[in-house]
Amino acid sequence: QSALTQPASVSGSPGQSITISCTGTSSDVGGYNYVSWYQQHPGKAPKLMIYEVSNRPSGVSNRFSGSKSGNTASLTISGLQAEDEGDYYCSSYTSSITLVFGGGTKLTVL
Amino acid sequence: QVQLVQSGSELKKPGASVKVSCKASGFTVTAYAMNWVRQAPGQGLEWMGWINTNTGNPTYAQGFTGRFDFSLDTSVSTAYLQISSLKAEDSAVYYCARDDGVKAFDIWGQGTMVTVSS
């Protein structure tokens, strides 16, 4: 199972919005609504930000939103803040009854 | 408090084995699937597989068969990852993570760094 494709890096200024894409196939992202997004700060464990494409866990800011179109899922962060800087990973359930992560995207807040 | 607490860092020689523990507290471990995720230095997350906490049946991702073993002791609410015949390329941080039932990992352990070096 190949990793999902994410841009290596994105950047934005405080207050702006950014979107991170996550491209898979019809056997994973496109075939199931089990897409999740994780935020990871250096030296820390990942934190769940979005599950089932667009649902936010309790406690996650509503500045984070998720969507999906075809084989590509997206994470949008609005009103960018310095604390949003970090690495972001998508994951998807697959037709092989496995899970696969994206390669990760480094978000820099300018 | 709902949490997963993992065992401490390990330094092992090539060919040795290591067993990482992941103790659950604040929830019933058998109500959730437990997953393992590897993160090599400077690299991304890699799903290793999961263990059905009701049956104890493990499922391994491609690339994690043979030397990797998931197990569980429900009496102490603890999941284990054992890696045998360690190689330098096994050096990584290993995380346990709870699947909340929708293929998303809502609770993570703090990670265990395993270093394999002669």
Coordinates of C-alpha atoms in Angstrom, one line a residue, chain B residues 5-63:
Chain B
V5 CA 1.5 5.4 28.8
Q6 CA 4.4 3.7 27.1
S7 CA 7.6 2.3 28.4
G8 CA 10.8 4.2 28.3
S9 CA 13.5 4.5 25.6
E10 CA 15.5 1.4 24.7
L11 CA 19.1 1.0 23.4
K12 CA 19.7 -2.4 21.8
K13 CA 22.3 -4.1 19.8
P14 CA 21.6 -5.5 16.4
G15 CA 20.1 -9.0 16.6
A16 CA 18.6 -8.4 20.0
S17 CA 14.9 -8.2 20.9
V18 CA 12.9 -5.4 22.4
K19 CA 9.4 -5.3 24.0
V20 CA 7.5 -2.0 24.3
S21 CA 4.6 -1.7 26.6
C22 CA 1.5 0.5 26.3
K23 CA -0.7 0.8 29.4
A24 CA -4.2 2.0 29.1
S25 CA -5.9 3.9 31.8
G26 CA -9.3 5.7 32.1
F27 CA -11.0 3.4 29.7
T28 CA -11.8 -0.3 29.1
V29 CA -9.0 -1.5 26.8
T30 CA -11.2 -4.2 25.3
A31 CA -13.6 -1.6 24.0
Y32 CA -11.1 -0.3 21.5
A33 CA -8.7 -1.6 18.9
M34 CA -5.1 -0.9 19.6
N35 CA -2.8 0.2 16.8
W36 CA 1.0 0.6 16.5
V37 CA 2.7 3.4 14.4
R38 CA 6.3 3.8 13.6
Q39 CA 8.2 7.0 13.0
A40 CA 11.8 6.8 11.9
P41 CA 14.0 9.8 12.6
G42 CA 13.0 12.8 10.5
Q43 CA 10.4 10.7 8.7
G44 CA 6.6 10.4 8.6
L45 CA 4.1 8.1 10.3
E46 CA 3.9 4.5 9.2
W47 CA 1.0 2.2 10.3
M48 CA 2.3 -1.1 11.6
G49 CA -1.0 -2.8 12.3
W50 CA -3.4 -3.4 15.1
I51 CA -4.6 -5.9 17.7
N52 CA -8.2 -6.9 18.3
T53 CA -8.4 -6.4 22.1
N54 CA -11.4 -8.7 22.4
T55 CA -9.8 -11.7 20.6
G56 CA -6.1 -10.9 20.9
N57 CA -5.9 -11.4 17.1
P58 CA -3.1 -9.2 15.5
T59 CA -3.1 -7.8 12.0
Y60 CA 0.2 -6.7 10.5
A61 CA 0.8 -4.2 7.8
Q62 CA 3.0 -5.0 4.8
G63 CA 6.6 -4.8 5.9

